[in-house]
mmCIF file of C-alpha atoms in Angstrom:
data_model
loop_
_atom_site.group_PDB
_atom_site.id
_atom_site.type_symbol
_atom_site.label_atom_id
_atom_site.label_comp_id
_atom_site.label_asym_id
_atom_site.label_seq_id
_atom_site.Cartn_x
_atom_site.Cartn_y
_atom_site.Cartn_z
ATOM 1 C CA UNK A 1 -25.302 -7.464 33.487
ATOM 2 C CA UNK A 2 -22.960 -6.462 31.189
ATOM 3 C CA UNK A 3 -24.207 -5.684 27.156
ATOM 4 C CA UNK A 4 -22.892 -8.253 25.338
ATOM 5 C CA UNK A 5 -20.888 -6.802 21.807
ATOM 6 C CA UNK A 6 -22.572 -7.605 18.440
ATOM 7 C CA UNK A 7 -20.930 -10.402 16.499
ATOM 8 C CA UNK A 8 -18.612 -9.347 14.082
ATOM 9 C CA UNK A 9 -19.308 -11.032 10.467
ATOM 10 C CA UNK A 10 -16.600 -12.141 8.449
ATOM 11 C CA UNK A 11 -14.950 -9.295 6.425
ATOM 12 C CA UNK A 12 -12.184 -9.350 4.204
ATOM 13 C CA UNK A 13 -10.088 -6.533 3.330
ATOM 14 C CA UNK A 14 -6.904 -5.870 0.505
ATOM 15 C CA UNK A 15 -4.429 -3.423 1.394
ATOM 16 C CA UNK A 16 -3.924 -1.440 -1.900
ATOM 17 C CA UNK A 17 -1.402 0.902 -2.853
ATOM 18 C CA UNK A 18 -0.274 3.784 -0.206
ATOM 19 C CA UNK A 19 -0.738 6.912 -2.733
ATOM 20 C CA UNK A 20 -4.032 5.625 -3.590
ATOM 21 C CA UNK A 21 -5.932 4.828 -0.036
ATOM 22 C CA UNK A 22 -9.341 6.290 1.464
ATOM 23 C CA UNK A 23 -8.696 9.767 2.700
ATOM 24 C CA UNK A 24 -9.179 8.396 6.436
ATOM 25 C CA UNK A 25 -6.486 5.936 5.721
ATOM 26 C CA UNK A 26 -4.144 8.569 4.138
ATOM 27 C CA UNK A 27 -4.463 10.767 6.822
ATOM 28 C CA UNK A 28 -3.902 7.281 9.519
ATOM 29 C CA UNK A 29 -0.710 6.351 7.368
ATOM 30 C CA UNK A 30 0.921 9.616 7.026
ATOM 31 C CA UNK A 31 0.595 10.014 10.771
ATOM 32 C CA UNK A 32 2.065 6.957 11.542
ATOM 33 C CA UNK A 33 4.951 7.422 9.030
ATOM 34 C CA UNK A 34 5.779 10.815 10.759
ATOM 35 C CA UNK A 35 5.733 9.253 14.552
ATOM 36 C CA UNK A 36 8.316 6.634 12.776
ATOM 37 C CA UNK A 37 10.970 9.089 11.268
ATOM 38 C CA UNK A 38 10.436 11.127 14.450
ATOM 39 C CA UNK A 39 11.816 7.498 16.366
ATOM 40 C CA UNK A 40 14.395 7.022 13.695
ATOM 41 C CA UNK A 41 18.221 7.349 14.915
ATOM 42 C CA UNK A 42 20.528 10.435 13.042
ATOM 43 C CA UNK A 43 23.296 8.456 11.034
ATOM 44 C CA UNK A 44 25.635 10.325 8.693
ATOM 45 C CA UNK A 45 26.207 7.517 6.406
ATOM 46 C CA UNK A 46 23.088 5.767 6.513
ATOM 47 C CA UNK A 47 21.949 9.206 5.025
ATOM 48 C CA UNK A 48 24.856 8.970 2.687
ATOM 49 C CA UNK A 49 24.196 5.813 1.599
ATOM 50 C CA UNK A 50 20.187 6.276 0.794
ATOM 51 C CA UNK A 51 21.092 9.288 -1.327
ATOM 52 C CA UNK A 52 23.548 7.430 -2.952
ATOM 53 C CA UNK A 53 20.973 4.379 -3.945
ATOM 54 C CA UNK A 54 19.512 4.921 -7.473
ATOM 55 C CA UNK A 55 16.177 4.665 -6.964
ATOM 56 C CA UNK A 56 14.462 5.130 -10.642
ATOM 57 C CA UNK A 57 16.909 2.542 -11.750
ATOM 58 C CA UNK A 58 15.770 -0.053 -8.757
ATOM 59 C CA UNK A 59 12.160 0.755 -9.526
ATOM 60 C CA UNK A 60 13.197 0.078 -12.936
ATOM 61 C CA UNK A 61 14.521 -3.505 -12.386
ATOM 62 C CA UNK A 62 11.726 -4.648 -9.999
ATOM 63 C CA UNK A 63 9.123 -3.338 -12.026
ATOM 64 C CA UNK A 64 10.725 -4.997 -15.044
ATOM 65 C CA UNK A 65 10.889 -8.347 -13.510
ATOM 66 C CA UNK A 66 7.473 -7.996 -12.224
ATOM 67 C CA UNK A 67 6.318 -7.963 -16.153
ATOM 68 C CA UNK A 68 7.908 -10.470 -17.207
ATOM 69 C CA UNK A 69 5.924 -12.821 -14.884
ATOM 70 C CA UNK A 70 2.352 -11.356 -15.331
ATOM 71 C CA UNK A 71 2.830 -8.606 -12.093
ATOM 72 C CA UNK A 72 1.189 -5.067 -13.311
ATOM 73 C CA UNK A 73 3.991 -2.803 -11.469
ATOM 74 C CA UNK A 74 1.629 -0.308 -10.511
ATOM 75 C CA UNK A 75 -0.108 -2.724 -8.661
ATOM 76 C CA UNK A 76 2.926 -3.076 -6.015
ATOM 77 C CA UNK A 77 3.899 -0.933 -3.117
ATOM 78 C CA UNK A 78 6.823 0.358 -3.988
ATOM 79 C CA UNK A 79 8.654 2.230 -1.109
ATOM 80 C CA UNK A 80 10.708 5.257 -1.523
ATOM 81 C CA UNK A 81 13.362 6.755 0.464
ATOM 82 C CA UNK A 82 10.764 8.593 2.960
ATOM 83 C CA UNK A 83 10.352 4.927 4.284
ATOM 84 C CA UNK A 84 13.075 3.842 4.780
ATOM 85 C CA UNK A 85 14.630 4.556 8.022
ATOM 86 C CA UNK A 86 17.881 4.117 10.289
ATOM 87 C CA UNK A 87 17.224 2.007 13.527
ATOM 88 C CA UNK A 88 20.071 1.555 15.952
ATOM 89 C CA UNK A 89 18.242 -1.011 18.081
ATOM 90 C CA UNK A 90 16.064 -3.543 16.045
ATOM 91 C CA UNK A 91 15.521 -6.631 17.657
ATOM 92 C CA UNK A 92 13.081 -9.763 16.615
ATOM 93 C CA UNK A 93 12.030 -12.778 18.173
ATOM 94 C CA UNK A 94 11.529 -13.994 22.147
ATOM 95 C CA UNK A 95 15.213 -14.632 21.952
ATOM 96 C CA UNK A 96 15.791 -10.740 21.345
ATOM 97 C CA UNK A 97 18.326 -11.174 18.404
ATOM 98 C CA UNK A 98 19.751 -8.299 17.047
ATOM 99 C CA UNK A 99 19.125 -7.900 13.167
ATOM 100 C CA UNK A 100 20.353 -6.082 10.335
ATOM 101 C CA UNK A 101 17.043 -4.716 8.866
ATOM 102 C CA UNK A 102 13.364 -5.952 8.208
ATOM 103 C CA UNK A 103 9.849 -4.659 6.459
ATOM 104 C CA UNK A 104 7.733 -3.304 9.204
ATOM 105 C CA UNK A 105 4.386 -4.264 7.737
ATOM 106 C CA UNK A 106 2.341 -2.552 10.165
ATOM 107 C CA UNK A 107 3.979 1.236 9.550
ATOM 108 C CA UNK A 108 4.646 0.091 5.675
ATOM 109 C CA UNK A 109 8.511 1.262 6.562
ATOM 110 C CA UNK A 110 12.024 -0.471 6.079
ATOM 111 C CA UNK A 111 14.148 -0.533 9.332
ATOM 112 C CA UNK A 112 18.031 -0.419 8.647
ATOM 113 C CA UNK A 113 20.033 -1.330 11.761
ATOM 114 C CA UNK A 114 22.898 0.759 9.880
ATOM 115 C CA UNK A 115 25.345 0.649 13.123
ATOM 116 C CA UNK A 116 25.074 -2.991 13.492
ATOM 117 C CA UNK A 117 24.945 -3.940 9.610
ATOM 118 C CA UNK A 118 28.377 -1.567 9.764
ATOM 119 C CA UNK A 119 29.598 -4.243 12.421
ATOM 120 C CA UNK A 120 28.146 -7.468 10.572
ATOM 121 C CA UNK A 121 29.832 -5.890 7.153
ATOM 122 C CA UNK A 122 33.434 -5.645 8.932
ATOM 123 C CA UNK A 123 33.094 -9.403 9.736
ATOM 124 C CA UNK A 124 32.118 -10.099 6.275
ATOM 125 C CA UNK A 125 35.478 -7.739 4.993
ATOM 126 C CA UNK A 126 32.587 -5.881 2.495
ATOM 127 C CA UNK A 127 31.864 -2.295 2.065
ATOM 128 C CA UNK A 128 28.587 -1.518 4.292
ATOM 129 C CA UNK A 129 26.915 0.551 1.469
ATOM 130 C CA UNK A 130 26.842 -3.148 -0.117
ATOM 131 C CA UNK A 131 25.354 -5.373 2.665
ATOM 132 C CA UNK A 132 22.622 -2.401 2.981
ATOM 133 C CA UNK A 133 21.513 -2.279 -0.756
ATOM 134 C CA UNK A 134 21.200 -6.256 -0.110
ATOM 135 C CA UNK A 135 18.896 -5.933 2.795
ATOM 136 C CA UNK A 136 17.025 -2.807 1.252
ATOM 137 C CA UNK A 137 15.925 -4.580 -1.574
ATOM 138 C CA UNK A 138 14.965 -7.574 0.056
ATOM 139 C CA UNK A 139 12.884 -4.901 2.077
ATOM 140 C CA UNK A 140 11.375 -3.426 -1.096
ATOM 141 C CA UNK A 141 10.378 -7.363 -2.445
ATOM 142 C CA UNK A 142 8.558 -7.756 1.134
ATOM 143 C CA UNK A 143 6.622 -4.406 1.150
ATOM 144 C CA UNK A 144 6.004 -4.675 -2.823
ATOM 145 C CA UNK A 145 3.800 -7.432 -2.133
ATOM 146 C CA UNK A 146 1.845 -5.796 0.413
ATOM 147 C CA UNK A 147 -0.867 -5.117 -2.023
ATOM 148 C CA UNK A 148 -1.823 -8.698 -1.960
ATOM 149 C CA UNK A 149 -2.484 -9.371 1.655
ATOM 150 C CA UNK A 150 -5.550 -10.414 2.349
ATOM 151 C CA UNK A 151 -7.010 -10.218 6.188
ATOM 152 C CA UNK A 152 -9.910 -11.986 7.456
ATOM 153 C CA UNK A 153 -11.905 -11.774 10.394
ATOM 154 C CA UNK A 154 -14.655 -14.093 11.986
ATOM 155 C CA UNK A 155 -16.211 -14.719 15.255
ATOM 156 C CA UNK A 156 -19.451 -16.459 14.442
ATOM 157 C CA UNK A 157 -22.728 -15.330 15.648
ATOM 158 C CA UNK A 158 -23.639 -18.789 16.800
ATOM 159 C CA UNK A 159 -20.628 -20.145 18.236
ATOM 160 C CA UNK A 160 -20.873 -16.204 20.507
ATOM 161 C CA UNK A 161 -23.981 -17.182 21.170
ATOM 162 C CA UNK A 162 -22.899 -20.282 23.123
ATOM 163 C CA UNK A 163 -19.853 -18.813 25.199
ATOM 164 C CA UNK A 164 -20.206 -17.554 28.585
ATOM 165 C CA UNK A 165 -20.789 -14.616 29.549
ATOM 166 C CA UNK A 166 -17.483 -12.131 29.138
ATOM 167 C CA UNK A 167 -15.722 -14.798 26.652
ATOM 168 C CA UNK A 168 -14.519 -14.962 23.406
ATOM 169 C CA UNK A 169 -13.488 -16.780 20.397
ATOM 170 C CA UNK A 170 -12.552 -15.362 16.680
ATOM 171 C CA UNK A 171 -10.082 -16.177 14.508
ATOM 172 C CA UNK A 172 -7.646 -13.677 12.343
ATOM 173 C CA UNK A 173 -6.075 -15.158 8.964
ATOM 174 C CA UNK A 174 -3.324 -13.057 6.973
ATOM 175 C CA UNK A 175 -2.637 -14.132 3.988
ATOM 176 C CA UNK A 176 -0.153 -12.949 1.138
ATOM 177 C CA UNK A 177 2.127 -14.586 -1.647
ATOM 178 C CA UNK A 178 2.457 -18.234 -0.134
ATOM 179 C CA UNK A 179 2.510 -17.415 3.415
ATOM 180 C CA UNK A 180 -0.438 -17.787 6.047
ATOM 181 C CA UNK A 181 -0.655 -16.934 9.798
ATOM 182 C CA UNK A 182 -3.517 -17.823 11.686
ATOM 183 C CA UNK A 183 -4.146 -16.159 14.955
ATOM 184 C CA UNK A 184 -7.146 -17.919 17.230
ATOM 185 C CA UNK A 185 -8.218 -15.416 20.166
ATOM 186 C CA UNK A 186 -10.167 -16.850 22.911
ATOM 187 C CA UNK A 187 -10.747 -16.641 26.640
ATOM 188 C CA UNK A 188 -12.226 -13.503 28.555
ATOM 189 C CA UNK A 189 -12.341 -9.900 27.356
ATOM 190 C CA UNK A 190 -9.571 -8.910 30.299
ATOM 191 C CA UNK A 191 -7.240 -12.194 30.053
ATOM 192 C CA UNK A 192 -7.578 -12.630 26.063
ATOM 193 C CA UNK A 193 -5.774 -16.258 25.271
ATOM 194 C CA UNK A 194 -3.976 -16.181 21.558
ATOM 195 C CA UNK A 195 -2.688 -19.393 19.489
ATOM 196 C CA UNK A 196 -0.697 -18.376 16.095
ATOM 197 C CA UNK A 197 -0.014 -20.745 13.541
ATOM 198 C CA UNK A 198 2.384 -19.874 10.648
ATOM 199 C CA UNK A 199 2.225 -21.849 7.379
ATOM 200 C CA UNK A 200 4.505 -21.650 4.367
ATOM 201 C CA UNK A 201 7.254 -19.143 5.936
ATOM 202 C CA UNK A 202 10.076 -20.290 4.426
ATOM 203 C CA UNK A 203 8.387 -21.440 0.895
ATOM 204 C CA UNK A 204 7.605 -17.610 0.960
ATOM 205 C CA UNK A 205 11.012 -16.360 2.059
ATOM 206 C CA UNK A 206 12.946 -18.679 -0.324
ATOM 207 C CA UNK A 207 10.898 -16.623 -3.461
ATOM 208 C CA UNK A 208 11.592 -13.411 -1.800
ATOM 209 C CA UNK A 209 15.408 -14.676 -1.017
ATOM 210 C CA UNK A 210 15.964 -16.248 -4.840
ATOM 211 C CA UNK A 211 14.138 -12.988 -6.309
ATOM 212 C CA UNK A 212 16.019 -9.681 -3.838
ATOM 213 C CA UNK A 213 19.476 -11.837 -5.028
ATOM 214 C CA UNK A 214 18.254 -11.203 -9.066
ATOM 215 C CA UNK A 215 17.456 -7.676 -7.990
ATOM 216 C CA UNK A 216 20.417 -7.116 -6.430
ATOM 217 C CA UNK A 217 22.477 -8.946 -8.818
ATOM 218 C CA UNK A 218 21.120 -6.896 -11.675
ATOM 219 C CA UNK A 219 21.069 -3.613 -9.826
ATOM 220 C CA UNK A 220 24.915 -3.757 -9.372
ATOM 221 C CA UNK A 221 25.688 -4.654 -12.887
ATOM 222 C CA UNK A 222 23.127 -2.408 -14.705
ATOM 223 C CA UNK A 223 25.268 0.535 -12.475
ATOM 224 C CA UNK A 224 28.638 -0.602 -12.512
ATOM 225 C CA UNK A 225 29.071 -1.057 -8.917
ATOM 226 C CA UNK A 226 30.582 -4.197 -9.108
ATOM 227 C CA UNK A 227 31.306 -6.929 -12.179
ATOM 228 C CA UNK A 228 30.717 -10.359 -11.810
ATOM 229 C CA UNK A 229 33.803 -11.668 -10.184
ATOM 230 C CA UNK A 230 33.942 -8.994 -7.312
ATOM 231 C CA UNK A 231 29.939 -10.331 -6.794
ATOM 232 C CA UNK A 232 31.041 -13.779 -6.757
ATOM 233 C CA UNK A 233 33.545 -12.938 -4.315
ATOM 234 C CA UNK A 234 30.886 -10.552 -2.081
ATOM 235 C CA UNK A 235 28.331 -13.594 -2.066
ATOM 236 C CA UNK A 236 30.419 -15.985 -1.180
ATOM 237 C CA UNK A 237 31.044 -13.983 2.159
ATOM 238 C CA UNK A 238 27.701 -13.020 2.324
ATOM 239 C CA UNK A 239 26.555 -16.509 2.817
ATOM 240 C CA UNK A 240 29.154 -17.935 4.905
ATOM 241 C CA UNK A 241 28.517 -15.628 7.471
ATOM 242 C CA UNK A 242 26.307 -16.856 10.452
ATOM 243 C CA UNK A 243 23.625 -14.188 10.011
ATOM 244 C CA UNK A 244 23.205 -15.065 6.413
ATOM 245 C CA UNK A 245 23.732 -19.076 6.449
ATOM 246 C CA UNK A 246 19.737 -19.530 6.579
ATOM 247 C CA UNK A 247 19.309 -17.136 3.624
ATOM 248 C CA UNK A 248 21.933 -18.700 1.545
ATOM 249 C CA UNK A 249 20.194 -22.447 2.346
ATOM 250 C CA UNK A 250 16.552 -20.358 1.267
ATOM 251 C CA UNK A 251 17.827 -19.881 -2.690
ATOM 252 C CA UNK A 252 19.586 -23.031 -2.721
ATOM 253 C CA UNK A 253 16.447 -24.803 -1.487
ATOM 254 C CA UNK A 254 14.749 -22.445 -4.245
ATOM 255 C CA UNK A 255 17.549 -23.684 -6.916
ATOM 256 C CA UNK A 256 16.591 -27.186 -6.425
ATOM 257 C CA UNK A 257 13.219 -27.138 -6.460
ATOM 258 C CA UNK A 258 13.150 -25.076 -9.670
ATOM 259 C CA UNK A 259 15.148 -27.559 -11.215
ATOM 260 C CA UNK A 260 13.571 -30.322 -10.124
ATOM 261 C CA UNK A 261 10.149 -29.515 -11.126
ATOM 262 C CA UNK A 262 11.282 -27.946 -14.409
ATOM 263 C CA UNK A 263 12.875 -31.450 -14.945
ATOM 264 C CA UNK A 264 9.444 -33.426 -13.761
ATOM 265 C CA UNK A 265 7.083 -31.360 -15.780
ATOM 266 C CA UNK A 266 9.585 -30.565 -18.687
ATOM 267 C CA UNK A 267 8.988 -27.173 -19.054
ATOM 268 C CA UNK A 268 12.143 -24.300 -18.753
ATOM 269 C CA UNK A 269 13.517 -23.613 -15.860
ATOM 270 C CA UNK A 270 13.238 -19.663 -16.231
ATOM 271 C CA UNK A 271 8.914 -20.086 -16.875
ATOM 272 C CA UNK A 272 9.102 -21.816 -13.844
ATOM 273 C CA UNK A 273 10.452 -19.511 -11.585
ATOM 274 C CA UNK A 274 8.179 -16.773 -13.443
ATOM 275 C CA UNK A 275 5.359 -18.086 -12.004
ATOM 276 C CA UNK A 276 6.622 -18.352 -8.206
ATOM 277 C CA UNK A 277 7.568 -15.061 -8.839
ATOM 278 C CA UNK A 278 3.982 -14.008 -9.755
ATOM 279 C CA UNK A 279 2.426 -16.209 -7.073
ATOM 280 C CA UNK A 280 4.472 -13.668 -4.389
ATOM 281 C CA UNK A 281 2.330 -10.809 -5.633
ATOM 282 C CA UNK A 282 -0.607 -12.288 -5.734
ATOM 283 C CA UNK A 283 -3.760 -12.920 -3.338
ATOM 284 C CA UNK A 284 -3.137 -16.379 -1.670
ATOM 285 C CA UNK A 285 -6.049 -18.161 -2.581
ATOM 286 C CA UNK A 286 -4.875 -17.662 -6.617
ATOM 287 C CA UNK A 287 -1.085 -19.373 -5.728
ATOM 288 C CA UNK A 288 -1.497 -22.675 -3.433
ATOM 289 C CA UNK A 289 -5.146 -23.066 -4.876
ATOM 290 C CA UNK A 290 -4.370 -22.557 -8.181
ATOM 291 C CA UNK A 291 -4.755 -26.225 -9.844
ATOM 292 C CA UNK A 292 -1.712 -25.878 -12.136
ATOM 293 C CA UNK A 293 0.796 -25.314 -9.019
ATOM 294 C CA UNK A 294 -0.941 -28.439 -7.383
ATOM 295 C CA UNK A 295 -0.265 -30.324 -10.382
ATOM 296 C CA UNK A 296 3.410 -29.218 -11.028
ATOM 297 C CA UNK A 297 4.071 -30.423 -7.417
ATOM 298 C CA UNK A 298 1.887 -33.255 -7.645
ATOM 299 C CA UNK A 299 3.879 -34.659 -10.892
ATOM 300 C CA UNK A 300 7.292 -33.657 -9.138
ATOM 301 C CA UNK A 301 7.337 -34.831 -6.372
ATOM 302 C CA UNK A 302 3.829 -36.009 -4.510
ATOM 303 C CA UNK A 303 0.052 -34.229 -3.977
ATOM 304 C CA UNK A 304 1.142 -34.341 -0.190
ATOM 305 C CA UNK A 305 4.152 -32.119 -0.418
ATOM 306 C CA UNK A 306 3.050 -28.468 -0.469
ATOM 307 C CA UNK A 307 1.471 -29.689 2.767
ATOM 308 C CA UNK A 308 4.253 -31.345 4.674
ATOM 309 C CA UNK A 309 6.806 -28.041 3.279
ATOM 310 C CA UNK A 310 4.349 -25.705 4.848
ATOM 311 C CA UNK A 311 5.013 -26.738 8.507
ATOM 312 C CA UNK A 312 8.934 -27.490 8.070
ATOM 313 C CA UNK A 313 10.381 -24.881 11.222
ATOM 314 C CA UNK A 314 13.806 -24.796 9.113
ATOM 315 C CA UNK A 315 15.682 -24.491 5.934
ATOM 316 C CA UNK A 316 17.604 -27.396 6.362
ATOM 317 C CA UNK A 317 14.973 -29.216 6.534
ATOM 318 C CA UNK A 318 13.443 -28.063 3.564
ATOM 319 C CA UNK A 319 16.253 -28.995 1.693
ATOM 320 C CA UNK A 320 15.924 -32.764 2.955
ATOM 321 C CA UNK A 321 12.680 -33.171 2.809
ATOM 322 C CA UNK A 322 13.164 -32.100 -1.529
ATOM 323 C CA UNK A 323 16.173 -34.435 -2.085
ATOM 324 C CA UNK A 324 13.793 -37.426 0.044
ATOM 325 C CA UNK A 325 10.998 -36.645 -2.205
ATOM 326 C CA UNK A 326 13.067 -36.500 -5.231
ATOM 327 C CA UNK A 327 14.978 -39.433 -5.173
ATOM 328 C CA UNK A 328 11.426 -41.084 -4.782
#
């Protein structure tokens, strides 16, 4: 008879800051970050173009931003050049899409595609070094609110109890900023069955969208990269393009419902978006629980909404379901 495994008990655990985890940890993450530059692909001008990013002043602007909506900077994981790295075949999804770049949360690293985002720039008629910063710092917003994700893991004694023999059934939650996945594990040890539920995606990437544009925006000015008409010009390709159509609908969406629920609860626009802001970089249950956001959406538009948003699959559909709720 096989020796069934103790029940786990529910356990949560926050990711802090990578210069300041358990020696174990440390030792686990500097590993990992080796194995990953050892993978990375040599690219000239991907290594011209992260020695040519100023990192104090992008540190600067983020960690600026993050005080003037209640975020303590040194509470973020803020990435450095050391990890971020140049990945000539990065592919997501069952559909195996070839991307520009993403946050790996797993290795805490940014992956640059720089070949293809060299092939998606010449589309767009843009300098590469441009398109790269973009995706970088939308990187940086993703991994700086790593600090705030919250896992938890249950398999109850009693239900375990119940199962047959060899069989299984837990659940894993990760949650950070406004974004939830659920994963629910059952079935036998050797043919594990899994069931993932996402919640909130594209609330979450519309913040992160709306706030790695103000980053980027600033970033350029505050080092005379570009003035405001050549930005115009670079956004307006950036977002016609078919990679970046679903990004561009994200901060409109973001726009909107800004506006609208300034407009509802007659407060400014700018204290509004403060406080998404802050709700990115903080742990979940303090944003979508929090009885002031419930209210603000509540008064603007109906106490059912942050629930029907969280399952909407698209962008589009985001922005229909505001302008339905709005014209209520």
């Amino acid at each position: 008879m096989t020796e069934k495994r103790p029940p786990e008990r529910m356990r949560t655990m926050t990711y802090g800051n990578v210069v300041s985890l358990p020696s174990e940890d440390a030792l686990r993450d500097k590993i990992k970050l080796q194995q990953a530059r050892e993978s990375a692909e040599p690219n000239p001008e991907f290594d011209q173009f992260i020695a040519e990013v100023d990192w104090s002043t992008l540190d600067l602007i983020l960690a600026e931003i993050a005080r003037k909506s209640g975020v303590k900077p040194e509470e973020m994981n803020t990435l450095g050049p050391e990890r971020v790295l140049c990945k000539t075949a990065f592919y997501r999804g069952d559909e195996g899409m070839q991307v520009v770049g993403d946050y790996v949360f797993d290795d805490n690293i940014i992956n640059l595609n720089y070949r293809y985002v060299e092939q998606v720039a010449q589309e767009l008629g843009v300098d590469p070094k441009f398109l790269a910063l973009q995706i970088l710092i939308n990187g940086k917003v993703n991994a700086a609110k790593r600090n705030a994700l919250t896992i938890f893991n249950s398999q109850s004694a009693a239900v375990q109890e119940e199962l047959p023999e060899n069989q299984q059934k837990a659940v894993r939650a990760l949650e950070s900023g406004y974004r939830t996945s659920v994963l629910e594990i059952s079935g036998t040890m050797e043919k594990p069955q899994q069931n993932k539920t996402d919640l909130n995606v594209l609330l979450n990437d519309a913040v992160i969208r709306k706030l790695g544009l103000e980053i980027f925006r600033e970033y350029l000015l505050r080092t005379g990269k570009m003035d405001k008409d050549q930005m115009n010009r670079y956004l307006e390709s950036y977002f016609s393009n078919r990679h970046f159509t679903d990004s561009g609908e994200l901060v409109h969406f973001m726009e909107d419902l800004l506006g609208v629920v300034s407009e509802k609860i007659d407060m400014d626009k700018e204290v509004v978006w403060r406080a998404f802001v802050r709700g990115l970089f903080e742990p979940h249950a303090k944003v979508l629980d929090n009885p002031t956001i419930k209210q603000w959406f509540a008064q603007a538009f109906s106490p059912d909404f942050l629930n029907k948003i969280s399952k909407v699959g698209s962008a589009s559909e985001l922005s229909r379901l505001l302008i339905e709720k709005y014209e209520k």
